[in-house]
Coordinates of C-alpha atoms and ligand atoms in Angstrom, one line a residue:
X1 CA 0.0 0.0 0.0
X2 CA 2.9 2.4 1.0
X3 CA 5.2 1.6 -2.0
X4 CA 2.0 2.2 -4.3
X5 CA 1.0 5.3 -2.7
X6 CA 4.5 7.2 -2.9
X7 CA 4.6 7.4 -6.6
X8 CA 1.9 8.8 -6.5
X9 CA 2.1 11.2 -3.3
X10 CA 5.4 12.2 -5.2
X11 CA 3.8 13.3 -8.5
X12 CA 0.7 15.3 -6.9
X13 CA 3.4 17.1 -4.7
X14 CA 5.5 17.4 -8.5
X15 CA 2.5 18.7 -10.5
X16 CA 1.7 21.0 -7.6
X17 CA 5.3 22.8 -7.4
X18 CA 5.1 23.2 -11.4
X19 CA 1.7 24.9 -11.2
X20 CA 3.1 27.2 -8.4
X21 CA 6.4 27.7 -10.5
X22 CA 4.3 28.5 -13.4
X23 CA 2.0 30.8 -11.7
X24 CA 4.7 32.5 -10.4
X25 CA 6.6 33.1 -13.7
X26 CA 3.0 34.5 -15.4
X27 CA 2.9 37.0 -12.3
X28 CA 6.0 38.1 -13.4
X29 CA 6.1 38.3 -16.8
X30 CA 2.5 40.2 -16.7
X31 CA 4.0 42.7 -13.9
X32 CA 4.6 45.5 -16.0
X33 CA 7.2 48.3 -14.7
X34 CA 5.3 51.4 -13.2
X35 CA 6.4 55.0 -13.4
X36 CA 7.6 57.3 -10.5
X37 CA 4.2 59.2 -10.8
X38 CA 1.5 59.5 -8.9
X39 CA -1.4 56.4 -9.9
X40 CA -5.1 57.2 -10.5
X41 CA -7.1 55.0 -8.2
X42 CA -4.2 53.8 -5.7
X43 CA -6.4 53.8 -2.9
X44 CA -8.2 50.5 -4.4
X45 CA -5.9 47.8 -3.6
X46 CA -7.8 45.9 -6.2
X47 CA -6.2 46.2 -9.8
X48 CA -8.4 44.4 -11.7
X49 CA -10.8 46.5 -10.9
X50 CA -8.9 49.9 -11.7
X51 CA -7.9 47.7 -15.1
X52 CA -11.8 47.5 -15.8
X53 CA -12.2 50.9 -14.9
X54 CA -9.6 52.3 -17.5
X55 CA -12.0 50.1 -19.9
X56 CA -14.9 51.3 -19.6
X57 CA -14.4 54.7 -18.1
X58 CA -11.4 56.3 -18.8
X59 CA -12.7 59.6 -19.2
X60 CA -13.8 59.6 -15.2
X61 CA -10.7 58.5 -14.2
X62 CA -9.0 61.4 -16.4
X63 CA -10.5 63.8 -14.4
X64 CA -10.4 62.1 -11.3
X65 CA -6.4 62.6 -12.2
X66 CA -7.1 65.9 -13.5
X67 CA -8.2 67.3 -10.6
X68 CA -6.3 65.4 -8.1
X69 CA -3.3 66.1 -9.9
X70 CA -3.7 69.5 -11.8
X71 CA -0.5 69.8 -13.6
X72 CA 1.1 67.1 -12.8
X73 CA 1.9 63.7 -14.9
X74 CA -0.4 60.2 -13.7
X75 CA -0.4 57.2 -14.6
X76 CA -3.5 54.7 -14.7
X77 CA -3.4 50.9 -14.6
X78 CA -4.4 49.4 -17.8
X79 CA -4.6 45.3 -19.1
X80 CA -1.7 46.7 -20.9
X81 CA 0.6 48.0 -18.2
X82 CA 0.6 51.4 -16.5
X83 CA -0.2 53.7 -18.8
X84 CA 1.6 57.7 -18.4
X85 CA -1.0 60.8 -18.8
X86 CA 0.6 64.2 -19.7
X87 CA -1.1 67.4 -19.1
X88 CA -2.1 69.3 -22.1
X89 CA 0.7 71.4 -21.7
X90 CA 3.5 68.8 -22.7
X91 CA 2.1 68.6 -26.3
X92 CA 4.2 71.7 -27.0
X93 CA 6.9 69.8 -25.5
X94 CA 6.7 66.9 -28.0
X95 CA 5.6 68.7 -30.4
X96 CA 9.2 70.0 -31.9
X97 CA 10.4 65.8 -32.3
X98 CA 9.9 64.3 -35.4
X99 CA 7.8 61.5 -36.1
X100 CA 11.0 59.2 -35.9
X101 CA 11.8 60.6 -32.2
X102 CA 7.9 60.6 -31.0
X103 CA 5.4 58.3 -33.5
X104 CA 2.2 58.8 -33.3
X105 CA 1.6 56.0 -35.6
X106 CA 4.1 53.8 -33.6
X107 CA 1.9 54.3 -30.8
X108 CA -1.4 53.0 -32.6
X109 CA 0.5 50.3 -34.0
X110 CA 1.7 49.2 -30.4
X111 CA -2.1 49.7 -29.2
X112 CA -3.6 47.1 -31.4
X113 CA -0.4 45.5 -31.7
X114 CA 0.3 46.2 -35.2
X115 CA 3.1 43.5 -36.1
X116 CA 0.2 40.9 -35.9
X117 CA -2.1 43.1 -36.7
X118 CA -0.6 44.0 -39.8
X119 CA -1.2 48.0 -39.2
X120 CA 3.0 48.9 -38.2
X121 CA 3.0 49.9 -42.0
X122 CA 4.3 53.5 -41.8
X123 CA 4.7 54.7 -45.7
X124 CA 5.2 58.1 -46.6
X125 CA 3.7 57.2 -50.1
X126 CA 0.2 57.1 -48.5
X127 CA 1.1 59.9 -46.3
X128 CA 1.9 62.7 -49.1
X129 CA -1.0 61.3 -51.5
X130 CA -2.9 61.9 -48.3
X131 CA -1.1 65.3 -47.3
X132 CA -0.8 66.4 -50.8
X133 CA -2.9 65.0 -53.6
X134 CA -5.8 64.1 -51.3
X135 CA -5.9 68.1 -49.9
X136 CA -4.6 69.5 -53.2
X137 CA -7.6 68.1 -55.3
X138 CA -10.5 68.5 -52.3
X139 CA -12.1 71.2 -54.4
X140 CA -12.4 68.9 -57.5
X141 CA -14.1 66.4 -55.8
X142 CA -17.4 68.1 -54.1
X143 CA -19.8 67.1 -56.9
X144 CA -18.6 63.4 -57.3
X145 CA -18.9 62.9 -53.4
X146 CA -22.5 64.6 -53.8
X147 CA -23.5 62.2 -56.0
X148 CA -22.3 58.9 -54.9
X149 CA -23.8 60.6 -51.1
X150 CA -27.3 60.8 -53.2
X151 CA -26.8 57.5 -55.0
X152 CA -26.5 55.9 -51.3
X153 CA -29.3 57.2 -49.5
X154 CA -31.9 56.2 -52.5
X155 CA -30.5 53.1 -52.7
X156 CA -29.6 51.8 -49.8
X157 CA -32.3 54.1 -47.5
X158 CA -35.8 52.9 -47.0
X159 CA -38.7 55.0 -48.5
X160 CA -39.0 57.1 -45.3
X161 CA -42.5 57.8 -46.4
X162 CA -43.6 57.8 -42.5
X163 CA -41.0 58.0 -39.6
X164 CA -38.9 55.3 -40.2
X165 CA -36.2 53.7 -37.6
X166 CA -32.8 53.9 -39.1
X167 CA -29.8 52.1 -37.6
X168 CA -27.3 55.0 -38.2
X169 CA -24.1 53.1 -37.7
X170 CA -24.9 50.5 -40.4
X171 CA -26.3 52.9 -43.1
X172 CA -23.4 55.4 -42.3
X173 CA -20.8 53.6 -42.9
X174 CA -21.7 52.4 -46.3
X175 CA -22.6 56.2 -47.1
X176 CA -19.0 57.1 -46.0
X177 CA -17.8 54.2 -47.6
X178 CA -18.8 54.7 -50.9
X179 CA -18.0 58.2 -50.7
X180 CA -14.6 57.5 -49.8
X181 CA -13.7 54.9 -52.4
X182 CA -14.8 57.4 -55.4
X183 CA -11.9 59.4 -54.1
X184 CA -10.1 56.3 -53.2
X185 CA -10.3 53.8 -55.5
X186 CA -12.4 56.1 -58.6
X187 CA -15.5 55.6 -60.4
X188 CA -15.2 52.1 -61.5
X189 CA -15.4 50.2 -58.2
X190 CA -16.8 52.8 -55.6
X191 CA -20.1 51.2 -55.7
X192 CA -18.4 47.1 -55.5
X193 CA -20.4 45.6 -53.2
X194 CA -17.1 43.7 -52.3
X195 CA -15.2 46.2 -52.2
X196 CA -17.0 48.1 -49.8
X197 CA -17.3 45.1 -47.3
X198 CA -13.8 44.3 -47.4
X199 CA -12.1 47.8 -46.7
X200 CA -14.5 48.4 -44.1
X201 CA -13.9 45.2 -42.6
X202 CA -10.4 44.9 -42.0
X203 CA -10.7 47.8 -39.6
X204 CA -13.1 45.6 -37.1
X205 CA -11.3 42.6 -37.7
X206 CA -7.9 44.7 -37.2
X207 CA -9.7 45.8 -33.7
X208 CA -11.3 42.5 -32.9
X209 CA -8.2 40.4 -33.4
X210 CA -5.9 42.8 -31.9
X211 CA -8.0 42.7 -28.7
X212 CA -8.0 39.1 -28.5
X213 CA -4.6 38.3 -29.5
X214 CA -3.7 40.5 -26.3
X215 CA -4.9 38.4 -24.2
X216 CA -2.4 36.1 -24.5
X217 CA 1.5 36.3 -23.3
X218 CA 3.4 38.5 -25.7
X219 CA 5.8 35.3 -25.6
X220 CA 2.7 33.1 -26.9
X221 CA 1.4 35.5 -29.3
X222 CA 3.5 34.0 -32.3
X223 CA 1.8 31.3 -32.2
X224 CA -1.6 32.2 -30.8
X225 CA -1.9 34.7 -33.5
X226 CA -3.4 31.3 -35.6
X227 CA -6.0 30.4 -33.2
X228 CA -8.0 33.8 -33.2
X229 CA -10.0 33.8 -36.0
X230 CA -10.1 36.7 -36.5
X231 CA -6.1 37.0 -37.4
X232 CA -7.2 35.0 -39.7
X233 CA -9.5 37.2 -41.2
X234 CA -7.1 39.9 -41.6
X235 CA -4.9 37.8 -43.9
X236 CA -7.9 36.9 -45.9
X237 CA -8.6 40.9 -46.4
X238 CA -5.2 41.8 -47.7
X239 CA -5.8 39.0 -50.3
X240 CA -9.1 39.8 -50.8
X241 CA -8.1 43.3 -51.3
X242 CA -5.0 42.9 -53.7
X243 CA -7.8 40.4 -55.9
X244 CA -10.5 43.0 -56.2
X245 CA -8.1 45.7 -57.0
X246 CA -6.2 43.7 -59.3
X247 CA -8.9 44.0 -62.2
X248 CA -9.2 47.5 -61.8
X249 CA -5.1 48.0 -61.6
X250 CA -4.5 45.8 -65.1
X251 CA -7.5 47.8 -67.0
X252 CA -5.7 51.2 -66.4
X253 CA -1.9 50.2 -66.9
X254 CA -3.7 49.0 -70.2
X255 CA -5.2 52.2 -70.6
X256 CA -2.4 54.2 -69.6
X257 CA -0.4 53.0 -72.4
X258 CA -2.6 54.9 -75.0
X259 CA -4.2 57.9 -73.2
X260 CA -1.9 61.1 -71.9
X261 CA -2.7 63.0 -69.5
X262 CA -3.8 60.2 -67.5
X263 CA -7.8 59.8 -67.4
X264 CA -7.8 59.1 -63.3
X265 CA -7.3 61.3 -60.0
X266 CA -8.0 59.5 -57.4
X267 CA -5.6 57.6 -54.6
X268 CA -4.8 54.9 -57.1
X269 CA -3.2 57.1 -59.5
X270 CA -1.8 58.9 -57.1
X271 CA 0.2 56.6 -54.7
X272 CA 1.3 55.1 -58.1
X273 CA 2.6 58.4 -59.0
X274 CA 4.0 58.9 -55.5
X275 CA 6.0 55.4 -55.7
X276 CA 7.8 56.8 -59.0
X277 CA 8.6 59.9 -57.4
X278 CA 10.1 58.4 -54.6
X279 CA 11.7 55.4 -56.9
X280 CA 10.0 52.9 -54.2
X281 CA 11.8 49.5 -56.1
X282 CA 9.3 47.7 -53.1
X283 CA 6.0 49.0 -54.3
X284 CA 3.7 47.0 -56.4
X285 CA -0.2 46.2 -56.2
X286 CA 0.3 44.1 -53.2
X287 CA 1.3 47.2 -51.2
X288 CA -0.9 49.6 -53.2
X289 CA -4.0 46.8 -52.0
X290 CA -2.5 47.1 -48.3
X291 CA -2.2 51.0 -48.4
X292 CA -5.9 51.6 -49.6
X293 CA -6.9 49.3 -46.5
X294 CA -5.4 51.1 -44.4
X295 CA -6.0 54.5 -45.6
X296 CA -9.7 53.2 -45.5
X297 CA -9.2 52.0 -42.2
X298 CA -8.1 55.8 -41.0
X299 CA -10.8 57.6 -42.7
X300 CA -13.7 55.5 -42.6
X301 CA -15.2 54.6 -39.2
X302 CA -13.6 57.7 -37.8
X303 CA -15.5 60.0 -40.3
X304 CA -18.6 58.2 -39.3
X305 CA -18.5 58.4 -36.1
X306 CA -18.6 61.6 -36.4
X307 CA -21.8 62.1 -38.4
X308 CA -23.7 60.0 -35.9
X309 CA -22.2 62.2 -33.3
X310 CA -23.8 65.1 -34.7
X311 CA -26.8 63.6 -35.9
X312 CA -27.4 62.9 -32.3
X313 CA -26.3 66.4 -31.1
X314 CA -28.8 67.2 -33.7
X315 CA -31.9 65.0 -32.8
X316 CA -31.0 66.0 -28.9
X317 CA -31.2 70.0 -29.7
X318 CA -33.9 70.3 -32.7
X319 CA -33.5 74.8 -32.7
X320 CA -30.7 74.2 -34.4
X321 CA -32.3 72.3 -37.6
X322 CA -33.7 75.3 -39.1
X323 CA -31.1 77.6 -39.1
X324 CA -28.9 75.0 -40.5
X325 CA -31.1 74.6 -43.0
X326 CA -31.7 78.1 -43.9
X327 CA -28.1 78.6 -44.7
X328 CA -28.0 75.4 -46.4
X329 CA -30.6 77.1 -48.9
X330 CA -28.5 80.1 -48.9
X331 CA -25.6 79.2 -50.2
X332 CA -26.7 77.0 -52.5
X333 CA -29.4 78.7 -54.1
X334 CA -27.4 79.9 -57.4
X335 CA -26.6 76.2 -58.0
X336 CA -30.0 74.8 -57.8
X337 CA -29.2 73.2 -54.1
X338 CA -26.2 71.3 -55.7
X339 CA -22.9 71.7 -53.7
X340 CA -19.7 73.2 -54.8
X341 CA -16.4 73.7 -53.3
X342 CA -17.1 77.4 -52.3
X343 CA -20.4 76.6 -50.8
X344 CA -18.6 74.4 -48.0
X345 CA -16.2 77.1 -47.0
X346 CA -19.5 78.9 -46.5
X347 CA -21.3 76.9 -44.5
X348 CA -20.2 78.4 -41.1
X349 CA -22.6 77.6 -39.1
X350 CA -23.2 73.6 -39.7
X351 CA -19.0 74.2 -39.1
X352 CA -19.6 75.4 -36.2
X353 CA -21.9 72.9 -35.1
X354 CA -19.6 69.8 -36.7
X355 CA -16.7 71.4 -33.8
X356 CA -18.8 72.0 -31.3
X357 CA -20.5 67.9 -31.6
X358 CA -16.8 66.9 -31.7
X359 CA -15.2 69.1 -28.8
X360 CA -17.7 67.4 -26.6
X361 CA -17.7 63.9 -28.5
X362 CA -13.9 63.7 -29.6
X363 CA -12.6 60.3 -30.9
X364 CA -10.6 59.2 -27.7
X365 CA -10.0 61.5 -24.9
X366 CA -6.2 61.2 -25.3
X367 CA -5.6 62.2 -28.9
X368 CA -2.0 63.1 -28.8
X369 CA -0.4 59.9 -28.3
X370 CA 3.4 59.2 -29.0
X371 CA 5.8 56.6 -28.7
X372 CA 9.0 57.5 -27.5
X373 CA 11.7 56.5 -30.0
X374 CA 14.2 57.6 -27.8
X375 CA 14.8 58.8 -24.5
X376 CA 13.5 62.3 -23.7
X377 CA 13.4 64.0 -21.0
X378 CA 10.2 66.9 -20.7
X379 CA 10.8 70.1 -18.4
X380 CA 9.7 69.1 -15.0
X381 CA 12.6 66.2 -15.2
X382 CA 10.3 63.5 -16.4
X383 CA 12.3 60.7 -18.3
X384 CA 10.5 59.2 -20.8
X385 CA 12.1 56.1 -21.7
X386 CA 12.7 54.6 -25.6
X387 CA 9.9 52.5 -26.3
X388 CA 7.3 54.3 -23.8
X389 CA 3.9 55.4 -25.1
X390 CA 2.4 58.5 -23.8
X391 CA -0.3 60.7 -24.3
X392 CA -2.2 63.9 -23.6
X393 CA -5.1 64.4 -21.4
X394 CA -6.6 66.5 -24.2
X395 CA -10.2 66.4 -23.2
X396 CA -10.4 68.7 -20.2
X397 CA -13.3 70.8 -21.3
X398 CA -12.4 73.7 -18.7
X399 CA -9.9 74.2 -19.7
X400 CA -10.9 75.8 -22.9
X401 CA -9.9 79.6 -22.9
X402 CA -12.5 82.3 -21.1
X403 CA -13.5 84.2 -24.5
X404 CA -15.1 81.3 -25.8
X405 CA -17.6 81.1 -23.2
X406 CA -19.3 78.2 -20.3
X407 CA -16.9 75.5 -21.8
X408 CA -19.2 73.2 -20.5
X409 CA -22.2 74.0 -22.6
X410 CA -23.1 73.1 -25.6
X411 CA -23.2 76.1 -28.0
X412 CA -23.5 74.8 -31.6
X413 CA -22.5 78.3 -32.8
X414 CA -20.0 79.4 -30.1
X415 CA -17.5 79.2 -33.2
X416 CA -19.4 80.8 -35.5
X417 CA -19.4 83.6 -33.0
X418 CA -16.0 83.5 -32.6
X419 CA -15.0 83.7 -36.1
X420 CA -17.2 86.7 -36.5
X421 CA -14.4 89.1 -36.1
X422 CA -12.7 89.7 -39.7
X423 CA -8.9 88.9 -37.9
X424 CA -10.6 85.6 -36.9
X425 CA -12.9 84.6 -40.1
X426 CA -10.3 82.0 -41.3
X427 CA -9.6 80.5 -37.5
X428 CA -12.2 78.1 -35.0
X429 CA -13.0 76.1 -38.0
X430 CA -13.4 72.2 -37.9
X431 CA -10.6 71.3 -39.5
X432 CA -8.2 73.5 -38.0
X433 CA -6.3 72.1 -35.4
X434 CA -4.9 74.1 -32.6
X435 CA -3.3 74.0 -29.0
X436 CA -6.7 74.7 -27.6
X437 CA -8.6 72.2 -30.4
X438 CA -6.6 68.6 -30.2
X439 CA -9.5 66.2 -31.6
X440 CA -7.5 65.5 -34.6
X441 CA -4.4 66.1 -33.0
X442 CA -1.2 68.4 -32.7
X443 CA 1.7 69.5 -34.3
X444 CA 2.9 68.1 -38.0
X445 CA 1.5 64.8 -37.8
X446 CA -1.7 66.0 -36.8
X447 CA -4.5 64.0 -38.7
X448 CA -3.9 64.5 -42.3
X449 CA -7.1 63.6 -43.8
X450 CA -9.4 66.3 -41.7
X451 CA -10.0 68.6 -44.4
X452 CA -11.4 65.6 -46.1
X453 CA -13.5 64.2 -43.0
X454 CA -14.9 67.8 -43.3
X455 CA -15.8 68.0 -46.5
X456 CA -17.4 64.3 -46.4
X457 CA -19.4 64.9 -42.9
X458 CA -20.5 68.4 -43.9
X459 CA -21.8 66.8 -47.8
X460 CA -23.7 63.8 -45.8
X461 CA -25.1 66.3 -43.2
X462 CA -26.3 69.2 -45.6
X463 CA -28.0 65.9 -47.4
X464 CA -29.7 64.5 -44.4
X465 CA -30.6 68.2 -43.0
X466 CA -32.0 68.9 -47.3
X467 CA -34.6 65.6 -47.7
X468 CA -35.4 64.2 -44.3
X469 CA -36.9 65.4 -40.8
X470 CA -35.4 62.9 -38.0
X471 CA -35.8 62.7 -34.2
X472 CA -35.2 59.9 -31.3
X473 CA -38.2 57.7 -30.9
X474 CA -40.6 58.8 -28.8
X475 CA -40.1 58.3 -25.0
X476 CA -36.6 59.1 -25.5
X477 CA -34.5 62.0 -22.9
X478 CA -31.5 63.7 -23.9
X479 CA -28.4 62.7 -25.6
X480 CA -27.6 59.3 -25.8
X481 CA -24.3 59.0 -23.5
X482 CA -21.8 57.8 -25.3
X483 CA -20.1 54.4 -24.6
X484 CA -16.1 54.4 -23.2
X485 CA -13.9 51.7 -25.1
X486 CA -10.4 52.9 -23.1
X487 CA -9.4 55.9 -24.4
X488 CA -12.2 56.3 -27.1
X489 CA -15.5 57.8 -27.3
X490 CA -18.1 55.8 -29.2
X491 CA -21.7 56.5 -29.8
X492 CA -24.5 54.2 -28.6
X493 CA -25.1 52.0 -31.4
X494 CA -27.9 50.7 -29.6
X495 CA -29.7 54.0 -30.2
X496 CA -32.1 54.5 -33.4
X497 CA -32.7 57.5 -35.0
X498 CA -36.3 58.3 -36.8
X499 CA -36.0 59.4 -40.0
X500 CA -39.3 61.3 -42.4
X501 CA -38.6 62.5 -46.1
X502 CA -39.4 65.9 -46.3
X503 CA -42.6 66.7 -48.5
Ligands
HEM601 C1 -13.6 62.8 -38.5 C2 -12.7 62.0 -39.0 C3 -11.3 61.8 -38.5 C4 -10.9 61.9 -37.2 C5 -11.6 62.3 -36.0 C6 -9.4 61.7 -37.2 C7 -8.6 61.7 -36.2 C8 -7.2 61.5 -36.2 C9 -6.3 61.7 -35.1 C10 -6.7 62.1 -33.7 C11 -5.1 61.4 -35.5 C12 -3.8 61.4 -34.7 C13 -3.1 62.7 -34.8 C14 -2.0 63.0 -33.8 O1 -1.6 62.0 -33.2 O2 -1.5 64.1 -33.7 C15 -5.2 61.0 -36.9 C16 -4.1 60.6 -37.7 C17 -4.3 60.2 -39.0 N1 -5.4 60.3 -39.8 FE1 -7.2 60.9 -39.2 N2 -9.1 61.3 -38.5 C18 -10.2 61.4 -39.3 C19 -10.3 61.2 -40.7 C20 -9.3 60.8 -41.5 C21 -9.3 60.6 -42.9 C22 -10.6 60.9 -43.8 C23 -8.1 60.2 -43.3 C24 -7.6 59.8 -44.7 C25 -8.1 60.3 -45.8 C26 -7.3 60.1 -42.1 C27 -5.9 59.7 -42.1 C28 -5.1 59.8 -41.0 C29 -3.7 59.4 -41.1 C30 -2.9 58.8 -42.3 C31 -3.2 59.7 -39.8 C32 -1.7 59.4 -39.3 C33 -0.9 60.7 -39.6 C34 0.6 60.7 -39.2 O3 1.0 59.8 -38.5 O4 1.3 61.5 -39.7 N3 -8.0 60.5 -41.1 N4 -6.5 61.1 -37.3

């Protein structure tokens, strides 16, 4: 009985020492190095808790740092490690480095872990057709947008006839969508059902799988990557991708042997042209595939968002419908209601409104994020080591400056106030960017697609305002509050919006 028993005696006791061992070795391989900075939420001993928190409410524990520690630097506990919150202030600091000493993109990347991910593609040919074509041509593209906007809502809109529930996330993103890949992709496959589905995809499955693949050990993820499906998925959109684009690529390099100047200008054409100009040997339809994804993948949801944001803001505040409207009519009364380039640039007041919706719904409530690329130091004597994300708590509505009123209210035309001095006319606008207006960033790398996003949410907004009435459903009180995902600010998708034709 004794001899039998040892054996096994010996191995429980064995298997019980690995576990421990193993245990032990997790612990400290998840124990992530902590700053010397003061900690949101110290005085919860529970950390899972404070993780969860960051999760779902990082914009109360912002403040909660915000005013516990005016001025100073804290740091919150994340599922990915401590996490370092500048004030405001430090954005000037950064803001002089270059995007190889402090990457915004870098940062993103590391986020959603972009070398499984498949989104740590930095290339400055998508950046200057984005920077330079894309913004050089905005003017030439205000009737085409128009149109495929119109095309969307008759075709993919129900009739409307009575007040109709319309799930504004879904329809919105294939209004944005389609809008985008005219100016993306051109004429011939803006309307690709395929298309369409695939670029705006590979941003969810990009999210998706990055979330789950961080669940798992950095060590493990090598091989993990190939049990989340959604991984997966992502491979299956850059093929997907490089096989619908293919047709459409071989059609114009036959075409562009017989017609000069070149028929197409649109982001095709134009990274092409970029890749020559830059003598990128690497560059073929492969990467051109990859770089629309991920232009797509920048433009599309956030541009969205957007819209929704203000349709809410909207619905929750109807005075504002008929004045919008009225200068809608105005400035498009020569032209028969149909938009030109001027006519955007002259619609100050839904401008105003589009900044307002945003300064109290930004994207993420940290949008100047950088990734140390090497060691600097900021003026208090903070060290910010290589390889150590921060970011600015940019979303601190008082601290807005005095002449632009209660920074807590919502005024959709505090900005068209403020641009009514003539020395101001050009400034407070959506797009512009500023030390006191961070929603799209700071500095040089500041978002460069916003004058776009402006044109496109201010197109689909004069539409909506032009042909429908909408409202919440009945019963409903206030704003929908919007829904915390860490750092960013998304609407309720649970929410529907009531949409009428107007007779
Ligand atoms: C309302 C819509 C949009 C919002 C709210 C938005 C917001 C942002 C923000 C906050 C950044 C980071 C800036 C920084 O760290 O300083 C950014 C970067 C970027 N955005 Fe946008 N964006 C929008 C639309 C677009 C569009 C339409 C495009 C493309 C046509 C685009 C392309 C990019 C790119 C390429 C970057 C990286 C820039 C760089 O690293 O130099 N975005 N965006």
């Amino acid at each position: 009985m004794h001899t039998l028993q040892t054996p096994i005696l010996w191995t429980v006791h064995a298997l019980g020492v690995a576990a421990l061992v193993a245990s032990i070795i997790i612990h400290i391989l998840r124990r992530s190095k902590s700053f010397d900075v003061p900690i949101v939420g110290v005085d919860t001993s529970d950390v899972d808790s404070l993780k969860s928190r960051y999760v779902q409410q990082a914009d109360t524990l912002l403040r909660e740092g915000y005013e516990k520690f005016t001025g100073d630097i804290f740091q919150v506990a994340t599922p990915d490690g401590p996490r370092v919150f500048l004030p405001r202030r430090f954005a000037h600091e950064l803001k002089p480095f270059s995007r190889h000493e402090a990457s915004g993109m870098k940062a993103l990347a590391d986020r959603h872990i972009g070398q499984y991910t498949t989104i740590d593609h930095e290339s400055d040919i998508m950046l200057s057709a984005i920077k330079i074509d894309l913004n050089r041509n905005l003017g030439n593209f205000v009737e085409d947008v128009q149109h495929e906007v119109a095309h969307c809502f008759t075709t993919q809109f129900p009739p409307c006839d009575e007040w109709t529930p319309i799930d504004l996330h879904d329809k919105l993103l294939r209004v944005v969508a389609q809008a985008s890949a005219r100016i993306f992709v051109g004429r011939h496959m803006c309307r690709n059902e395929e298309w369409l589905d695939c670029s705006t995809k590979f941003a969810l499955d990009v999210m998706t799988g990055g979330e789950k693949l961080k669940q798992w050990h950095p060590w493990l993820r090598p091989l993990a990557q190939y049990f989340v499906p959604e991984m997966t998925c992502i491979r299956g959109d850059h093929r997907r991708a490089f096989e619908l684009l293919l047709p459409e690529l071989e059609r114009r390099s036959k075409e562009s042997i017989r017609k000069e100047p070149k028929p197409y200008n649109d982001m095709i054409e134009w990274m092409q042209q970029r890749a020559k100009k830059l003598g990128d040997k690497t560059f073929d339809n492969k990467e051109l595939a990859n770089l629309q994804m991920l232009t797509a993948t920048a433009a599309i949801h956030t541009t969205r968002l957007a819209i929704i944001h203000a349709l809410y803001d909207l619905a929750a505040r109807p005075e504002y419908i008929e004045p919008l409207r009225r200068e809608i009519a105005e400035v498009t009364k020569s032209s028969n209601g149909t938009l030109r380039k001027q006519h955007l640039t002259q619609m100050k007041k839904l401008d105003s409104f589009m900044k307002e919706s945003q300064r109290h719904n930004p994207p993420s409530v940290a949008t100047f994020q950088r990734k140390a690329m090497i060691p600097i130091d900021l003026s208090n004597g903070f060290h910010i080591p290589t390889g150590t994300i921060v970011q600015c708590n940019t979303n601190m509505l008082d601290e807005a400056p005095a002449e632009w009123g209660d920074p807590h209210a919502f005024d959709g035309f505090r900005f068209y106030k403020l641009r009514s001095k003539p020395e101001d006319a050009n400034k407070f606008q959506f797009a512009s960017t500023s030390y006191d207006s961070m929603q799209f960033g700071f500095g040089n790398d500041a978002c460069p697609g916003r004058f776009f996003a402006s044109n496109q949410i201010k197109i689909v907004l004069a539409y909506i305002l032009s042909h429908y009435d909408f409202k919440f459903e009945d019963g409903a009180t206030g704003r929908p509050k919007n829904i915390m995902f860490e750092v960013n600010v998304l609407a309720d998708p649970t929410v529907k919006v009531l949409f009428k034709k107007m007779q």
